């Protein structure tokens, strides 16, 4: 039996990060987590490119451009969509999720969904370095693993 799991060795990987500045008190923590995960798994600081966009709605376009550039082994998308009183939340969260998935499928490059979608600010804080860990860190680990999964699939 052959098993492909994707190693967690990030040496030599080039990673793009797209981060939304909306709710930046959350997204800056997600970014810190993602960078920490990449560096602790062997990705070199100079092999990481960070692009900042206004909000999560704008993430998909940049994710698509980065993933199609041929310069990155994985792209990480970071945002925080927090439910408000209107249904704006649904549109922003839905378009971000759909666009990020499309970028990954169409480019063949792993594009990691590190966008928090929560009912409350507290839930977001808990997932951005609080009680429930840091989703940015998990996104960084997922980027390394998926880049290696795709590499292993491509050479076999
Ligand atoms: N963008 C977010 O990243 N999170 C949110 O919670 C949010 N809310 O709630 O409005 C949000 N809106 C901005 C949106 O992403 C766009 O930047 C804006 O609509 C301009 O296109």
PDB file of C-alpha atoms and ligand atoms in Angstrom:
ATOM      1  CA  UNK A   1       0.000   0.000   0.000  1.00  0.00           C
ATOM      2  CA  UNK A   2       1.244   3.474  -0.835  1.00  0.00           C
ATOM      3  CA  UNK A   3       0.366   6.283   1.510  1.00  0.00           C
ATOM      4  CA  UNK A   4       0.857   9.983   0.898  1.00  0.00           C
ATOM      5  CA  UNK A   5       0.504  12.208   3.947  1.00  0.00           C
ATOM      6  CA  UNK A   6       2.659  15.218   3.104  1.00  0.00           C
ATOM      7  CA  UNK A   7       5.640  15.856   5.318  1.00  0.00           C
ATOM      8  CA  UNK A   8       5.766  18.779   7.711  1.00  0.00           C
ATOM      9  CA  UNK A   9       9.215  19.789   6.500  1.00  0.00           C
ATOM     10  CA  UNK A  10       8.904  23.257   5.010  1.00  0.00           C
ATOM     11  CA  UNK A  11      12.525  23.600   3.824  1.00  0.00           C
ATOM     12  CA  UNK A  12      12.661  25.141   0.364  1.00  0.00           C
ATOM     13  CA  UNK A  13       8.944  25.956   0.214  1.00  0.00           C
ATOM     14  CA  UNK A  14       7.793  29.370  -1.022  1.00  0.00           C
ATOM     15  CA  UNK A  15       4.574  30.595   0.529  1.00  0.00           C
ATOM     16  CA  UNK A  16       2.264  33.521  -0.221  1.00  0.00           C
ATOM     17  CA  UNK A  17       0.005  34.917   2.500  1.00  0.00           C
ATOM     18  CA  UNK A  18      -3.052  37.083   1.832  1.00  0.00           C
ATOM     19  CA  UNK A  19      -4.315  38.857   4.931  1.00  0.00           C
ATOM     20  CA  UNK A  20      -7.341  41.118   5.306  1.00  0.00           C
ATOM     21  CA  UNK A  21      -6.954  44.278   7.361  1.00  0.00           C
ATOM     22  CA  UNK A  22     -10.650  44.355   8.338  1.00  0.00           C
ATOM     23  CA  UNK A  23     -10.756  43.280  12.013  1.00  0.00           C
ATOM     24  CA  UNK A  24      -6.990  43.628  12.082  1.00  0.00           C
ATOM     25  CA  UNK A  25      -6.856  43.165  15.856  1.00  0.00           C
ATOM     26  CA  UNK A  26      -7.711  39.542  14.974  1.00  0.00           C
ATOM     27  CA  UNK A  27      -6.036  39.118  11.592  1.00  0.00           C
ATOM     28  CA  UNK A  28      -2.678  40.457  12.832  1.00  0.00           C
ATOM     29  CA  UNK A  29      -2.674  37.613  15.380  1.00  0.00           C
ATOM     30  CA  UNK A  30      -3.567  35.100  12.684  1.00  0.00           C
ATOM     31  CA  UNK A  31      -0.674  36.447  10.613  1.00  0.00           C
ATOM     32  CA  UNK A  32       1.740  36.117  13.534  1.00  0.00           C
ATOM     33  CA  UNK A  33       0.551  32.525  13.994  1.00  0.00           C
ATOM     34  CA  UNK A  34       0.943  31.640  10.331  1.00  0.00           C
ATOM     35  CA  UNK A  35       4.461  33.123  10.171  1.00  0.00           C
ATOM     36  CA  UNK A  36       5.467  31.290  13.358  1.00  0.00           C
ATOM     37  CA  UNK A  37       4.209  27.975  11.953  1.00  0.00           C
ATOM     38  CA  UNK A  38       6.066  28.438   8.672  1.00  0.00           C
ATOM     39  CA  UNK A  39       9.357  29.413  10.293  1.00  0.00           C
ATOM     40  CA  UNK A  40       9.164  26.631  12.884  1.00  0.00           C
ATOM     41  CA  UNK A  41       8.603  24.111  10.086  1.00  0.00           C
ATOM     42  CA  UNK A  42      11.683  25.270   8.162  1.00  0.00           C
ATOM     43  CA  UNK A  43      10.303  27.819   5.684  1.00  0.00           C
ATOM     44  CA  UNK A  44      12.790  30.676   5.251  1.00  0.00           C
ATOM     45  CA  UNK A  45      11.555  34.176   6.079  1.00  0.00           C
ATOM     46  CA  UNK A  46      12.684  35.457   2.659  1.00  0.00           C
ATOM     47  CA  UNK A  47      10.541  32.791   0.961  1.00  0.00           C
ATOM     48  CA  UNK A  48       7.338  34.226   2.462  1.00  0.00           C
ATOM     49  CA  UNK A  49       5.417  37.042   0.730  1.00  0.00           C
ATOM     50  CA  UNK A  50       2.610  38.796   2.608  1.00  0.00           C
ATOM     51  CA  UNK A  51      -0.074  40.732   0.699  1.00  0.00           C
ATOM     52  CA  UNK A  52      -2.563  42.854   2.649  1.00  0.00           C
ATOM     53  CA  UNK A  53      -6.058  43.484   1.250  1.00  0.00           C
ATOM     54  CA  UNK A  54      -8.907  45.603   2.694  1.00  0.00           C
ATOM     55  CA  UNK A  55     -11.339  42.838   3.684  1.00  0.00           C
ATOM     56  CA  UNK A  56     -12.036  39.141   3.307  1.00  0.00           C
ATOM     57  CA  UNK A  57     -14.154  39.822   0.235  1.00  0.00           C
ATOM     58  CA  UNK A  58     -10.969  40.920  -1.574  1.00  0.00           C
ATOM     59  CA  UNK A  59      -8.958  37.820  -0.624  1.00  0.00           C
ATOM     60  CA  UNK A  60      -9.999  35.573  -3.553  1.00  0.00           C
ATOM     61  CA  UNK A  61      -8.626  37.805  -6.317  1.00  0.00           C
ATOM     62  CA  UNK A  62      -5.182  37.994  -4.741  1.00  0.00           C
ATOM     63  CA  UNK A  63      -5.266  34.292  -3.825  1.00  0.00           C
ATOM     64  CA  UNK A  64      -5.973  33.509  -7.474  1.00  0.00           C
ATOM     65  CA  UNK A  65      -3.153  35.753  -8.722  1.00  0.00           C
ATOM     66  CA  UNK A  66      -0.611  34.363  -6.265  1.00  0.00           C
ATOM     67  CA  UNK A  67      -1.612  30.755  -6.859  1.00  0.00           C
ATOM     68  CA  UNK A  68      -1.328  31.202 -10.642  1.00  0.00           C
ATOM     69  CA  UNK A  69       1.993  33.083 -10.499  1.00  0.00           C
ATOM     70  CA  UNK A  70       4.099  29.905 -10.524  1.00  0.00           C
ATOM     71  CA  UNK A  71       6.159  31.314  -7.644  1.00  0.00           C
ATOM     72  CA  UNK A  72       4.479  29.751  -4.624  1.00  0.00           C
ATOM     73  CA  UNK A  73       4.073  26.200  -3.357  1.00  0.00           C
ATOM     74  CA  UNK A  74       1.119  27.228  -1.196  1.00  0.00           C
ATOM     75  CA  UNK A  75      -0.985  30.277  -0.457  1.00  0.00           C
ATOM     76  CA  UNK A  76      -2.519  31.047   2.944  1.00  0.00           C
ATOM     77  CA  UNK A  77      -5.623  33.233   3.259  1.00  0.00           C
ATOM     78  CA  UNK A  78      -6.280  34.970   6.564  1.00  0.00           C
ATOM     79  CA  UNK A  79      -9.341  36.982   7.527  1.00  0.00           C
ATOM     80  CA  UNK A  80     -11.940  37.426  10.251  1.00  0.00           C
ATOM     81  CA  UNK A  81     -15.606  37.654   9.343  1.00  0.00           C
ATOM     82  CA  UNK A  82     -17.669  38.387  12.433  1.00  0.00           C
ATOM     83  CA  UNK A  83     -21.447  38.272  12.283  1.00  0.00           C
ATOM     84  CA  UNK A  84     -23.082  41.668  12.535  1.00  0.00           C
ATOM     85  CA  UNK A  85     -26.696  42.743  12.533  1.00  0.00           C
ATOM     86  CA  UNK A  86     -27.112  42.604   8.780  1.00  0.00           C
ATOM     87  CA  UNK A  87     -26.667  39.758   6.323  1.00  0.00           C
ATOM     88  CA  UNK A  88     -23.450  41.369   5.016  1.00  0.00           C
ATOM     89  CA  UNK A  89     -21.631  38.632   6.948  1.00  0.00           C
ATOM     90  CA  UNK A  90     -23.116  35.893   4.757  1.00  0.00           C
ATOM     91  CA  UNK A  91     -22.077  37.581   1.541  1.00  0.00           C
ATOM     92  CA  UNK A  92     -18.528  38.292   2.685  1.00  0.00           C
ATOM     93  CA  UNK A  93     -17.985  34.857   4.266  1.00  0.00           C
ATOM     94  CA  UNK A  94     -19.605  33.014   1.361  1.00  0.00           C
ATOM     95  CA  UNK A  95     -17.683  34.799  -1.365  1.00  0.00           C
ATOM     96  CA  UNK A  96     -14.399  34.429   0.519  1.00  0.00           C
ATOM     97  CA  UNK A  97     -14.885  30.680   0.968  1.00  0.00           C
ATOM     98  CA  UNK A  98     -16.036  30.097  -2.598  1.00  0.00           C
ATOM     99  CA  UNK A  99     -13.316  32.260  -4.140  1.00  0.00           C
ATOM    100  CA  UNK A 100     -10.552  30.666  -2.085  1.00  0.00           C
ATOM    101  CA  UNK A 101     -11.698  27.164  -3.023  1.00  0.00           C
ATOM    102  CA  UNK A 102     -11.910  28.163  -6.698  1.00  0.00           C
ATOM    103  CA  UNK A 103      -8.391  29.617  -6.651  1.00  0.00           C
ATOM    104  CA  UNK A 104      -7.027  26.356  -5.302  1.00  0.00           C
ATOM    105  CA  UNK A 105      -8.915  24.064  -7.659  1.00  0.00           C
ATOM    106  CA  UNK A 106      -8.214  26.125 -10.774  1.00  0.00           C
ATOM    107  CA  UNK A 107      -4.504  26.681 -10.077  1.00  0.00           C
ATOM    108  CA  UNK A 108      -3.653  23.269  -8.636  1.00  0.00           C
ATOM    109  CA  UNK A 109      -1.773  25.055  -5.840  1.00  0.00           C
ATOM    110  CA  UNK A 110      -2.943  24.531  -2.250  1.00  0.00           C
ATOM    111  CA  UNK A 111      -4.781  27.633  -1.050  1.00  0.00           C
ATOM    112  CA  UNK A 112      -5.466  27.388   2.653  1.00  0.00           C
ATOM    113  CA  UNK A 113      -8.681  28.715   4.216  1.00  0.00           C
ATOM    114  CA  UNK A 114      -7.579  30.588   7.321  1.00  0.00           C
ATOM    115  CA  UNK A 115     -10.594  32.862   7.443  1.00  0.00           C
ATOM    116  CA  UNK A 116     -12.432  32.853  10.765  1.00  0.00           C
ATOM    117  CA  UNK A 117     -16.221  33.069  10.517  1.00  0.00           C
ATOM    118  CA  UNK A 118     -17.672  33.602  13.967  1.00  0.00           C
ATOM    119  CA  UNK A 119     -20.802  34.881  15.673  1.00  0.00           C
ATOM    120  CA  UNK A 120     -18.916  37.011  18.193  1.00  0.00           C
ATOM    121  CA  UNK A 121     -15.677  38.897  18.677  1.00  0.00           C
ATOM    122  CA  UNK A 122     -14.914  36.657  21.668  1.00  0.00           C
ATOM    123  CA  UNK A 123     -15.107  33.530  19.516  1.00  0.00           C
ATOM    124  CA  UNK A 124     -12.695  35.130  17.072  1.00  0.00           C
ATOM    125  CA  UNK A 125     -10.251  36.113  19.830  1.00  0.00           C
ATOM    126  CA  UNK A 126     -10.378  32.551  21.173  1.00  0.00           C
ATOM    127  CA  UNK A 127      -9.284  31.252  17.776  1.00  0.00           C
ATOM    128  CA  UNK A 128      -6.608  33.860  17.161  1.00  0.00           C
ATOM    129  CA  UNK A 129      -4.171  32.927  19.881  1.00  0.00           C
ATOM    130  CA  UNK A 130      -6.679  32.530  22.720  1.00  0.00           C
ATOM    131  CA  UNK A 131      -8.293  29.519  24.419  1.00  0.00           C
ATOM    132  CA  UNK A 132      -8.867  27.589  21.203  1.00  0.00           C
ATOM    133  CA  UNK A 133      -5.397  28.063  19.754  1.00  0.00           C
ATOM    134  CA  UNK A 134      -4.449  30.073  16.712  1.00  0.00           C
ATOM    135  CA  UNK A 135      -6.114  29.284  13.386  1.00  0.00           C
ATOM    136  CA  UNK A 136      -3.312  31.177  11.647  1.00  0.00           C
ATOM    137  CA  UNK A 137      -0.784  28.702  13.049  1.00  0.00           C
ATOM    138  CA  UNK A 138      -2.942  25.760  11.900  1.00  0.00           C
ATOM    139  CA  UNK A 139      -3.205  27.359   8.466  1.00  0.00           C
ATOM    140  CA  UNK A 140       0.597  27.600   8.309  1.00  0.00           C
ATOM    141  CA  UNK A 141       0.992  23.917   9.167  1.00  0.00           C
ATOM    142  CA  UNK A 142      -1.709  22.979   6.638  1.00  0.00           C
ATOM    143  CA  UNK A 143       0.138  24.968   3.951  1.00  0.00           C
ATOM    144  CA  UNK A 144       3.365  23.020   4.537  1.00  0.00           C
ATOM    145  CA  UNK A 145       1.574  19.678   4.590  1.00  0.00           C
ATOM    146  CA  UNK A 146      -0.490  20.387   1.478  1.00  0.00           C
ATOM    147  CA  UNK A 147       2.487  21.756  -0.483  1.00  0.00           C
ATOM    148  CA  UNK A 148       4.254  18.455   0.217  1.00  0.00           C
ATOM    149  CA  UNK A 149       1.156  16.353  -0.581  1.00  0.00           C
ATOM    150  CA  UNK A 150       0.924  18.027  -3.980  1.00  0.00           C
ATOM    151  CA  UNK A 151       4.672  17.659  -4.586  1.00  0.00           C
ATOM    152  CA  UNK A 152       4.530  13.957  -3.784  1.00  0.00           C
ATOM    153  CA  UNK A 153       1.490  13.478  -6.036  1.00  0.00           C
ATOM    154  CA  UNK A 154       3.158  15.372  -8.876  1.00  0.00           C
ATOM    155  CA  UNK A 155       6.324  13.270  -8.891  1.00  0.00           C
ATOM    156  CA  UNK A 156       4.547   9.926  -8.664  1.00  0.00           C
TER     157      UNK A 156
HETATM  158  N1  LIG B   1     -14.635  42.080   5.905  1.00  0.00           N
HETATM  159  C1  LIG B   1     -14.091  41.184   6.736  1.00  0.00           C
HETATM  160  O1  LIG B   1     -12.973  40.706   6.489  1.00  0.00           O
HETATM  161  N2  LIG B   1     -14.747  40.800   7.872  1.00  0.00           N
HETATM  162  C2  LIG B   1     -15.978  41.294   8.193  1.00  0.00           C
HETATM  163  O2  LIG B   1     -16.532  40.905   9.257  1.00  0.00           O
HETATM  164  C3  LIG B   1     -16.590  42.217   7.321  1.00  0.00           C
HETATM  165  N3  LIG B   1     -17.886  42.770   7.638  1.00  0.00           N
HETATM  166  O3  LIG B   1     -18.530  42.290   8.578  1.00  0.00           O
HETATM  167  O4  LIG B   1     -18.376  43.665   6.996  1.00  0.00           O
HETATM  168  C4  LIG B   1     -15.870  42.615   6.156  1.00  0.00           C
HETATM  169  N4  LIG B   1     -16.393  43.515   5.307  1.00  0.00           N
HETATM  170  C5  LIG B   1     -15.603  44.204   4.310  1.00  0.00           C
HETATM  171  C6  LIG B   1     -15.518  43.428   2.999  1.00  0.00           C
HETATM  172  O5  LIG B   1     -14.664  42.303   3.145  1.00  0.00           O
HETATM  173  C7  LIG B   1     -14.949  44.294   1.869  1.00  0.00           C
HETATM  174  O6  LIG B   1     -13.659  44.732   2.192  1.00  0.00           O
HETATM  175  C8  LIG B   1     -15.816  45.516   1.548  1.00  0.00           C
HETATM  176  O7  LIG B   1     -17.170  45.154   1.356  1.00  0.00           O
HETATM  177  C9  LIG B   1     -15.285  46.219   0.253  1.00  0.00           C
HETATM  178  O8  LIG B   1     -15.401  45.344  -0.873  1.00  0.00           O
END
